[in-house]
Short mmCIF file of C-alpha atoms and ligand atoms in Angstrom, two decimals:
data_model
loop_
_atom_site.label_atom_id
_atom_site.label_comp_id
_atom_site.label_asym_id
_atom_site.label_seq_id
_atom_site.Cartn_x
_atom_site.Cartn_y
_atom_site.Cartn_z
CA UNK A 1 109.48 -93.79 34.30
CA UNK A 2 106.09 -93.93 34.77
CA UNK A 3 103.52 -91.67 32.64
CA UNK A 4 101.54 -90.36 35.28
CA UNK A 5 102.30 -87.93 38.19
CA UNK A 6 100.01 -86.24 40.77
CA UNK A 7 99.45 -82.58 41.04
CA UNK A 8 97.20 -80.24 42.78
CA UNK A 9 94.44 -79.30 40.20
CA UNK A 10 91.12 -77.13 40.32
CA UNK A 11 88.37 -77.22 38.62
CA UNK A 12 85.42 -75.19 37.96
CA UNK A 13 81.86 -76.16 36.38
CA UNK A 14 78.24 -74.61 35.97
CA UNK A 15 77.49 -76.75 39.48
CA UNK A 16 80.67 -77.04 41.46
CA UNK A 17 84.34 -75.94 42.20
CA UNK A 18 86.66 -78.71 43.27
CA UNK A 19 90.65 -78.99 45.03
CA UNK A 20 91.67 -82.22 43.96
CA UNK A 21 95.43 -84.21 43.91
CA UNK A 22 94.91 -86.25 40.83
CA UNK A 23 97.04 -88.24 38.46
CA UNK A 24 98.27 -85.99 34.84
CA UNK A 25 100.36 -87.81 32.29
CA UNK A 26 102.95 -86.07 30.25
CA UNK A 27 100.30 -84.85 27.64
CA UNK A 28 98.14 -82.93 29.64
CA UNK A 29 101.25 -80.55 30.40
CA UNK A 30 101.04 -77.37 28.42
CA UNK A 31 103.84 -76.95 25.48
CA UNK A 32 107.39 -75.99 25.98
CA UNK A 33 110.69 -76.20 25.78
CA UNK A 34 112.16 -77.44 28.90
CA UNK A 35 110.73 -80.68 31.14
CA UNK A 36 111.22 -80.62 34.49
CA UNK A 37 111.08 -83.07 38.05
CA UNK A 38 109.52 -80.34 40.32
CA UNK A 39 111.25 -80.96 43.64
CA UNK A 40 109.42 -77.44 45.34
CA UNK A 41 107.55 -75.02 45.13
CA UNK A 42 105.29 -72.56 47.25
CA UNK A 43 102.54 -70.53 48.38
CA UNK A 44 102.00 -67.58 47.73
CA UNK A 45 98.99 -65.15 48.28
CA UNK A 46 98.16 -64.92 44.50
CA UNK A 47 98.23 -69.17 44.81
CA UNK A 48 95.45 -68.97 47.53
CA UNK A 49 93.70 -66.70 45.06
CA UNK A 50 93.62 -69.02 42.22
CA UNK A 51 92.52 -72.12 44.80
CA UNK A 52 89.26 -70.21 45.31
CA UNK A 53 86.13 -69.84 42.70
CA UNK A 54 86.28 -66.04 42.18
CA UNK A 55 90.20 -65.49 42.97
CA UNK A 56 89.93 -63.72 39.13
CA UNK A 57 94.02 -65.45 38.70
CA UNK A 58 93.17 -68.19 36.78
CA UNK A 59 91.94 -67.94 33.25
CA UNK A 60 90.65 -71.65 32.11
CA UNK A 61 89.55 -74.93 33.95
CA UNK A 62 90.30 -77.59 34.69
CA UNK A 63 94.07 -75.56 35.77
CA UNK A 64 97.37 -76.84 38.01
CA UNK A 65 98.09 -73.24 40.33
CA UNK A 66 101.52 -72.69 41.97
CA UNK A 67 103.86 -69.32 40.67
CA UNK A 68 107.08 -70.70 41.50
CA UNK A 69 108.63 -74.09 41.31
CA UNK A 70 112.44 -75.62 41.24
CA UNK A 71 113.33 -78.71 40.25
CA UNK A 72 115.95 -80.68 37.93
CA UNK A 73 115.27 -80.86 34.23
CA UNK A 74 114.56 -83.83 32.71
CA UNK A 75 114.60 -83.09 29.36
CA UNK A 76 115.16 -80.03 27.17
CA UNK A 77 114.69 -78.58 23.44
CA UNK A 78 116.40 -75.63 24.44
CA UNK A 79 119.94 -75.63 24.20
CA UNK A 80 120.70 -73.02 27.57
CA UNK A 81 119.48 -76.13 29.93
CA UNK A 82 120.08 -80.01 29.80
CA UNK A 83 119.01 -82.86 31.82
CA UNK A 84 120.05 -82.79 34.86
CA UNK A 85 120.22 -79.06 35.26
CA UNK A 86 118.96 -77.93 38.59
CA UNK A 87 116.41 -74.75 38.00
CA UNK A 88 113.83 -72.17 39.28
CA UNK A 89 111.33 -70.56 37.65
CA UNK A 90 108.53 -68.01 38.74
CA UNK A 91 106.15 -65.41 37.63
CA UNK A 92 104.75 -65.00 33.40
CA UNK A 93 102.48 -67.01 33.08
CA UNK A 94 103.25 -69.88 35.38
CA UNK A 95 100.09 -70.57 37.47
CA UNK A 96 97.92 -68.03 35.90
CA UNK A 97 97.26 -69.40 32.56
CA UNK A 98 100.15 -72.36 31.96
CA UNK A 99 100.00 -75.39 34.24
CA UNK A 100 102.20 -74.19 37.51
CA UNK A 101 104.45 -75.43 40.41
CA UNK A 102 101.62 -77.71 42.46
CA UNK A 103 102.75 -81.02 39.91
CA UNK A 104 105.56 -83.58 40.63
CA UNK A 105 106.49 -82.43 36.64
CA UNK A 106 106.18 -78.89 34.83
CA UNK A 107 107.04 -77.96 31.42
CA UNK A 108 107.58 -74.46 30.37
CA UNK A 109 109.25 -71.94 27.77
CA UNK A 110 113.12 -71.98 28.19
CA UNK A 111 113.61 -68.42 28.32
CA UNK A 112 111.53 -68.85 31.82
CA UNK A 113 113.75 -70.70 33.13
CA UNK A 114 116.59 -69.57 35.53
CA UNK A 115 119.91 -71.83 36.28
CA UNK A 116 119.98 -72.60 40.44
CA UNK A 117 122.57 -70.61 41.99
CA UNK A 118 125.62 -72.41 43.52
CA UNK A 119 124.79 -70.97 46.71
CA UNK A 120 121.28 -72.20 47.15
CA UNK A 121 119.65 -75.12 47.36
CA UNK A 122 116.60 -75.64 45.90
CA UNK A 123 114.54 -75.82 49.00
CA UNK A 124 115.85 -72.79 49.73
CA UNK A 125 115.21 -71.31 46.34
CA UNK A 126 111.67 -71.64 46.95
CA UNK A 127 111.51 -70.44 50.45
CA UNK A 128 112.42 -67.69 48.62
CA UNK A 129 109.98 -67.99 45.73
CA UNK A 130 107.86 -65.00 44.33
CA UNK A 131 107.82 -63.13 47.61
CA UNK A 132 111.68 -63.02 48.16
CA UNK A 133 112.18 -61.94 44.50
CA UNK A 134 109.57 -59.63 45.06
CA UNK A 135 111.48 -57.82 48.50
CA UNK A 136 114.62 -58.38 46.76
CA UNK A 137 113.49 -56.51 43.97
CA UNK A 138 112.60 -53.97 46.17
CA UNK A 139 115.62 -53.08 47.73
CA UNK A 140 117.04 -53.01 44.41
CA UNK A 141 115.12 -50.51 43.26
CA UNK A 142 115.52 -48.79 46.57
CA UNK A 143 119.46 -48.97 46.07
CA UNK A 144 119.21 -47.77 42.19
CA UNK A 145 117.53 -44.52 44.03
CA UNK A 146 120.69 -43.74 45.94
CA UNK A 147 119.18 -45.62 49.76
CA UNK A 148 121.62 -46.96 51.82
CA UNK A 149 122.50 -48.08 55.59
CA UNK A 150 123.45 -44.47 56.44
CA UNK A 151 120.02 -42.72 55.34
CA UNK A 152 117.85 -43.96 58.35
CA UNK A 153 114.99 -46.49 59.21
CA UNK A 154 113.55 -48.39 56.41
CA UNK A 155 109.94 -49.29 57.14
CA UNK A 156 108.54 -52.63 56.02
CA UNK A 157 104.35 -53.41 55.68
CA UNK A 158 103.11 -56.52 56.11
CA UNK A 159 106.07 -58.06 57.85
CA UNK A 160 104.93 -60.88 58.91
CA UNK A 161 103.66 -61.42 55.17
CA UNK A 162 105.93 -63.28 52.59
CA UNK A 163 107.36 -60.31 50.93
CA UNK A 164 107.45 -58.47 54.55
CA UNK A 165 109.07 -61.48 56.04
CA UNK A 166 111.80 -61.55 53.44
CA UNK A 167 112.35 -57.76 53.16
CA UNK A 168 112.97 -57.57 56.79
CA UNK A 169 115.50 -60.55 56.87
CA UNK A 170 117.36 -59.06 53.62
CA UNK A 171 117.85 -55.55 54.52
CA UNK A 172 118.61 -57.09 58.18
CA UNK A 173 121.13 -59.22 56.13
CA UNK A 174 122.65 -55.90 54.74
CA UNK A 175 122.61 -53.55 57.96
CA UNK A 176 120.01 -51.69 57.44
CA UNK A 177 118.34 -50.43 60.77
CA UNK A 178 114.27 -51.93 60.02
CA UNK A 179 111.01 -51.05 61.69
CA UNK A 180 108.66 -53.84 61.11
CA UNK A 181 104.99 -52.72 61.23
CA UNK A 182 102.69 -55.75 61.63
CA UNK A 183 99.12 -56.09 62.61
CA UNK A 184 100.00 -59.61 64.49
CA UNK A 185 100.56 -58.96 68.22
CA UNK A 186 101.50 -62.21 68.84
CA UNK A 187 104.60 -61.81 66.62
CA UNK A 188 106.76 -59.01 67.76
CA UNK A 189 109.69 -61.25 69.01
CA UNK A 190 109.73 -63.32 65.63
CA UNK A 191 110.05 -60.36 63.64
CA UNK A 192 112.87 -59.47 65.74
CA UNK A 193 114.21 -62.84 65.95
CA UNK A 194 114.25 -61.95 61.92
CA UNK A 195 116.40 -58.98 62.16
CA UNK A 196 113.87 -55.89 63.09
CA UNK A 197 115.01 -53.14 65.16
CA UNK A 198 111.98 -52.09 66.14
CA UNK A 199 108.37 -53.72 65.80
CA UNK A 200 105.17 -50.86 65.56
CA UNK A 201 101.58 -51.68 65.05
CA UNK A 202 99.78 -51.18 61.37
CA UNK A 203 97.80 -48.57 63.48
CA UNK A 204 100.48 -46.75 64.48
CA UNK A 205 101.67 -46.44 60.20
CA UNK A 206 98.18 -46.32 59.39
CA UNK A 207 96.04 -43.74 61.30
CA UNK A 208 92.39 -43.27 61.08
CA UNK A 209 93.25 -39.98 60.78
CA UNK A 210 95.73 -39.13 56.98
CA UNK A 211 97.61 -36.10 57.13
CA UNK A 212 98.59 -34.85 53.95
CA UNK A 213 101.77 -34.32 55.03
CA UNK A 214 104.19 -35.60 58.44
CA UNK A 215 106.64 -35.99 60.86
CA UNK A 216 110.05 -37.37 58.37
CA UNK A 217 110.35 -41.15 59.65
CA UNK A 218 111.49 -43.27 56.81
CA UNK A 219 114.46 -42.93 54.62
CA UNK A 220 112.52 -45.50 52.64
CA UNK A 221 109.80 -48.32 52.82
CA UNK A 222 109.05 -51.90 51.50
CA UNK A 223 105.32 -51.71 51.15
CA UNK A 224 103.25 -55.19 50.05
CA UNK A 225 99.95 -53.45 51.45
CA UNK A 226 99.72 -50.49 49.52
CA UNK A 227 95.92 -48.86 50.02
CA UNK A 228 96.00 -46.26 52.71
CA UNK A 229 99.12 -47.34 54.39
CA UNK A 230 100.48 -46.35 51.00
CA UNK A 231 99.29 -42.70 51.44
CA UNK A 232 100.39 -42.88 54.99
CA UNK A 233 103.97 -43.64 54.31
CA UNK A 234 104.27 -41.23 51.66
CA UNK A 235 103.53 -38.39 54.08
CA UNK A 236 105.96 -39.86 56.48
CA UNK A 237 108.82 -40.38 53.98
CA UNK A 238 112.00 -38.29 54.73
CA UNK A 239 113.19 -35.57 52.47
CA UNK A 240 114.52 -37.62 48.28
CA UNK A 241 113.39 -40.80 50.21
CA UNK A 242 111.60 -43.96 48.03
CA UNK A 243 109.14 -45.89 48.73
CA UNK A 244 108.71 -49.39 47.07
CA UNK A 245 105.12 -50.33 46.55
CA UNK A 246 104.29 -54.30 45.59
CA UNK A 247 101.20 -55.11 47.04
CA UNK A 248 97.36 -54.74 47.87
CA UNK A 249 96.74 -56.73 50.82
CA UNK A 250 95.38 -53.29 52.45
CA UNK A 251 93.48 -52.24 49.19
CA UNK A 252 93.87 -50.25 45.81
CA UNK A 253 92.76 -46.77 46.41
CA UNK A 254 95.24 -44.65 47.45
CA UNK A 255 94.31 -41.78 49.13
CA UNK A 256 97.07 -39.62 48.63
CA UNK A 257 97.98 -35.66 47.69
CA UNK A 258 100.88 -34.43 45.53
CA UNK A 259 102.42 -32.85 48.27
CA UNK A 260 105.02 -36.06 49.30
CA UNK A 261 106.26 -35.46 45.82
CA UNK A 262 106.28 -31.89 45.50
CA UNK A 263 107.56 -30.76 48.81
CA UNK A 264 109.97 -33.60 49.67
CA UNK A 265 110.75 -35.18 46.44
CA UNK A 266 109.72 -38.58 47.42
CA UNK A 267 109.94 -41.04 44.96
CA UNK A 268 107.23 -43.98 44.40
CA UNK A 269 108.90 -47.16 42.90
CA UNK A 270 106.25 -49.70 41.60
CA UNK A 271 107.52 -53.29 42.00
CA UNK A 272 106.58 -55.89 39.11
CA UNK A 273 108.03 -59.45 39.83
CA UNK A 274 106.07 -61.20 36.76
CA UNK A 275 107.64 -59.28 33.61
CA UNK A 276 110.84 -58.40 35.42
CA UNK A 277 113.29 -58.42 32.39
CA UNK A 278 115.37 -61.53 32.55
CA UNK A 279 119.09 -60.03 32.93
CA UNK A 280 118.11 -58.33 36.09
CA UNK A 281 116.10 -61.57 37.30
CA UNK A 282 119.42 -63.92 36.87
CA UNK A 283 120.79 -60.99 39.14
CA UNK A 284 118.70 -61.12 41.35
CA UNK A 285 118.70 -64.84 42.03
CA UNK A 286 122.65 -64.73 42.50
CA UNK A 287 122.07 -61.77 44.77
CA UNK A 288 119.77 -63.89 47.26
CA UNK A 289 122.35 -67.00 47.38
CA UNK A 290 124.94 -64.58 48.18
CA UNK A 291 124.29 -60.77 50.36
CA UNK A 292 120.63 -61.20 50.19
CA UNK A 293 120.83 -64.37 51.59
CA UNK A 294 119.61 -64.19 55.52
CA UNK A 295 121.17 -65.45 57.99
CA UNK A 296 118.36 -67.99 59.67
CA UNK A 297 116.17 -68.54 55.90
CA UNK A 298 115.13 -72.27 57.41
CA UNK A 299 113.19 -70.24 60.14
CA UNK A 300 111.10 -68.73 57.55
CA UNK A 301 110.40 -71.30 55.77
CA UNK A 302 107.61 -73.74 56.75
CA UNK A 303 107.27 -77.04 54.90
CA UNK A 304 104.17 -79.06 53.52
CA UNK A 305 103.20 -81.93 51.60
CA UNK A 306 100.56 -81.74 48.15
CA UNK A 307 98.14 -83.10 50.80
CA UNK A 308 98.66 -80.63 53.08
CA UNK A 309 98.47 -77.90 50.19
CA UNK A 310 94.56 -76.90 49.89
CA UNK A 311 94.65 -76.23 53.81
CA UNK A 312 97.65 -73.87 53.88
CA UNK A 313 96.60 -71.81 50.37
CA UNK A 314 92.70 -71.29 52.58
CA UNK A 315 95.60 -70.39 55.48
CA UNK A 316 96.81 -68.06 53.61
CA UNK A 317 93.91 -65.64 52.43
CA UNK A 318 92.75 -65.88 55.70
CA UNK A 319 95.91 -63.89 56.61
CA UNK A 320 96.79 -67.27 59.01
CA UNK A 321 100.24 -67.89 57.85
CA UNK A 322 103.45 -66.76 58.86
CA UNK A 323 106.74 -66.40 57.00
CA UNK A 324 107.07 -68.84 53.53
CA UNK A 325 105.43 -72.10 52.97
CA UNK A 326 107.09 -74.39 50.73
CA UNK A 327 105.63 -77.51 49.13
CA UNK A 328 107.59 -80.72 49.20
CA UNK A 329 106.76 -82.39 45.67
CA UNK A 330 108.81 -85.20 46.56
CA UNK A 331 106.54 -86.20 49.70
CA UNK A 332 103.90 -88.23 48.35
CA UNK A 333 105.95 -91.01 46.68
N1 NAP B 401 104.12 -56.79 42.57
C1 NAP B 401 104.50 -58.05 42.54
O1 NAP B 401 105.20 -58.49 41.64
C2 NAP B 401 104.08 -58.96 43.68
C3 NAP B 401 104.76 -60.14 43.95
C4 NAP B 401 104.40 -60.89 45.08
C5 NAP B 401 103.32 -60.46 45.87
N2 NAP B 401 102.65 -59.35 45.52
C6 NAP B 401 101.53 -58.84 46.34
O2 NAP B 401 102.08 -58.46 47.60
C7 NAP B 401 101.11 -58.66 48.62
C8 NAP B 401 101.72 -59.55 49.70
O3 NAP B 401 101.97 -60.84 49.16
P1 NAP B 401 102.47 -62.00 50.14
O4 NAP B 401 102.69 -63.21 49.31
O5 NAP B 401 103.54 -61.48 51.02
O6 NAP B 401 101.13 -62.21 51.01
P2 NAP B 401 100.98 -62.73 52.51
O7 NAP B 401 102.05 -63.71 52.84
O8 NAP B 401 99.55 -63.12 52.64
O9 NAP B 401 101.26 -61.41 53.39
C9 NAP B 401 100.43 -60.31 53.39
C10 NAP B 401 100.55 -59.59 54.73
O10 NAP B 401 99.88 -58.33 54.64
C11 NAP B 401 99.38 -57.97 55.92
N3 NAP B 401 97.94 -57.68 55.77
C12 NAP B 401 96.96 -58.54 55.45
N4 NAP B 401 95.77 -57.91 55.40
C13 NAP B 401 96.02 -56.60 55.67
C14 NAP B 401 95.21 -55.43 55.77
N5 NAP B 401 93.88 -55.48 55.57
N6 NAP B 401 95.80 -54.26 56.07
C15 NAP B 401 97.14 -54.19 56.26
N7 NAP B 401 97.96 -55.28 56.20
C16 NAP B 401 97.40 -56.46 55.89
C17 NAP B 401 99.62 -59.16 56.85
O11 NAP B 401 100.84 -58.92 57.56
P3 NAP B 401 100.87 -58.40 59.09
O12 NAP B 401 99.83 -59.19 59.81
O13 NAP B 401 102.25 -58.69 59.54
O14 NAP B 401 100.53 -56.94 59.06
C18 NAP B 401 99.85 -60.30 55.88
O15 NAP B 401 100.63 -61.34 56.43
C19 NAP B 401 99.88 -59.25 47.93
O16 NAP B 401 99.00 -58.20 47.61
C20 NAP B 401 100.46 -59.85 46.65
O17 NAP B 401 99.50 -59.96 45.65
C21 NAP B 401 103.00 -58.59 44.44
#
């Protein structure tokens, strides 16, 4: 085997900021327990983030991105995993501030490390990556809070998003009856195609106008755009409905009252994917290769090369991409 392999690394000096494949050897990989061939990964929007010179994601140059990778394990010092061993792993530390996913080889800590399902490949492990854990996740909290098929409409933010994309195929998956909201015109027939009932405009969840309190829509939400359409859906959440929040894409503040909680007993369920505790991660994972799993996953997930890679994560944050990107590390050989 050859000591060097090519990953995606950036760099930033005094003068410049650079996107570069280049060649690593097995030394410049960070320390751990557990080796491993990285077949895929993907892109998420946090990954566009750390591409770019103030993203504020990664914490020391020069730095390998990428949150999520799967691969086979080509060595190990922990004695859970052994070569051979097909694996994902996502979220800690993994492109933040420990070399990530964008590298034909990772090494990390072992107790990062989940075993591939039976179920799933691992292409399709990554078109799940972060953002599929992250809707799974959601309806999992949803479900702990009593929601099911029976209670109503579940809106989902962002749909066309990762997270959206896979929260709308999941609860699809498990007969829920979805409203995708989406500020892409152009994409009202995909998001059926993905399982939507119905397919609203962000202006029609998002107002100019807030009212403290609304009309009941939603027996719940899947919201990765939190800001105002937050507030929004709280005031529109049916009587002991939840509402999962995991994202920013439509800003921090939230301008919001108590009177969601106080008057309907709506419940706000914050959505961490990165210190998830482990037992309900391995969960999780067996959950999406089996009634998580959508029906038509390939359609949602586009594939590139480490070429390709700087291109899609600028796509990204320019709100240009559709569905799941994943990154074929096996490509370039
Ligand atoms: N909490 C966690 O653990 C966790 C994990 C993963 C991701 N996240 C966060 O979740 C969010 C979504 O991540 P992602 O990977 O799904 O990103 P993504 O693929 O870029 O999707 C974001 C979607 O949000 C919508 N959007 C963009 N700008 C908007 C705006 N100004 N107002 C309203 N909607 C807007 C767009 O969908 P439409 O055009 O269809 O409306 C866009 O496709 C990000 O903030 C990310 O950091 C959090």
């Amino acid at each position: 085997m050859s000591n060097k392999f090519n990953a995606l690394v950036v760099n930033k000096t005094e003068e410049d900021f650079t996107v570069n494949i280049e060649p690593l050897s097995f030394e410049d990989l960070p320390d751990g327990d557990v080796t491993i061939r990285v077949h895929y990964s993907s892109v998420n929007y946090k990954d566009g983030l750390a591409s770019i010179p103030n993203g504020k994601i990664v914490q020391s140059y020069p730095f390998v991105p990428g949150i999520d990778l799967a691969g086979i394990v080509t060595s190990s010092k922990d004695s859970r995993y052994k070569e051979g061993d097909q694996v994902i792993v996502t979220s800690y530390e993994l492109g933040v501030s420990h070399y990530g996913g964008y590298s034909e080889y990772a090494r990390v800590p072992g107790d990062w490390v989940v075993p591939l399902p039976d179920q799933l490949t691992l292409k399709e492990a990554m078109i799940f990556g972060t953002a599929g854990f992250t809707a799974a996740l959601s309806i999992h909290q949803l479900e702990k809070n009593g929601l099911t098929p029976e209670d109503g409409t579940i809106l989902v933010t962002g749909a066309t998003g990762g997270v959206g994309s896979m929260a709308v195929s999941m609860l699809a998956k498990r007969n829920y009856d979805v409203t995708a909201s989406t500020g892409k015109e152009s994409e009202y027939d995909y998001l059926k195609k993905l399982g939507a009932k119905q397919v609203i405009s962000r202006e029609e969840v998002t107002p100019e106008k807030l009212r403290p309190i609304g009309k009941q829509r939603w027996a719940g939400a899947v919201d990765p755009v939190g800001g105002k359409t937050l507030a929004s859906i709280l005031s529109s959440t049916k009587y002991g409905g939840s509402v999962a929040v995991s994202g920013l894409t439509g800003g921090v503040e939230v301008p919001t009252t108590v009177f969601p909680f106080i008057l309907r007993g709506v419940n706000l369920l914050g959505i961490d994917s990165v210190y998830c505790p482990k037992d309900i991660r391995e969960t999780l994972w067996k959950r999406m290769a089996t009634d998580l799993k959508p029906e038509g996953l390939e359609e949602i997930g586009n594939e590139v090369s480490l070429k390709d890679l700087p291109q899609t994560l600028s796509d990204i944050l320019a709100g240009k991409v559709r569905g799941r990107t994943v990154v074929n590390l096996q490509s370039d050989q």
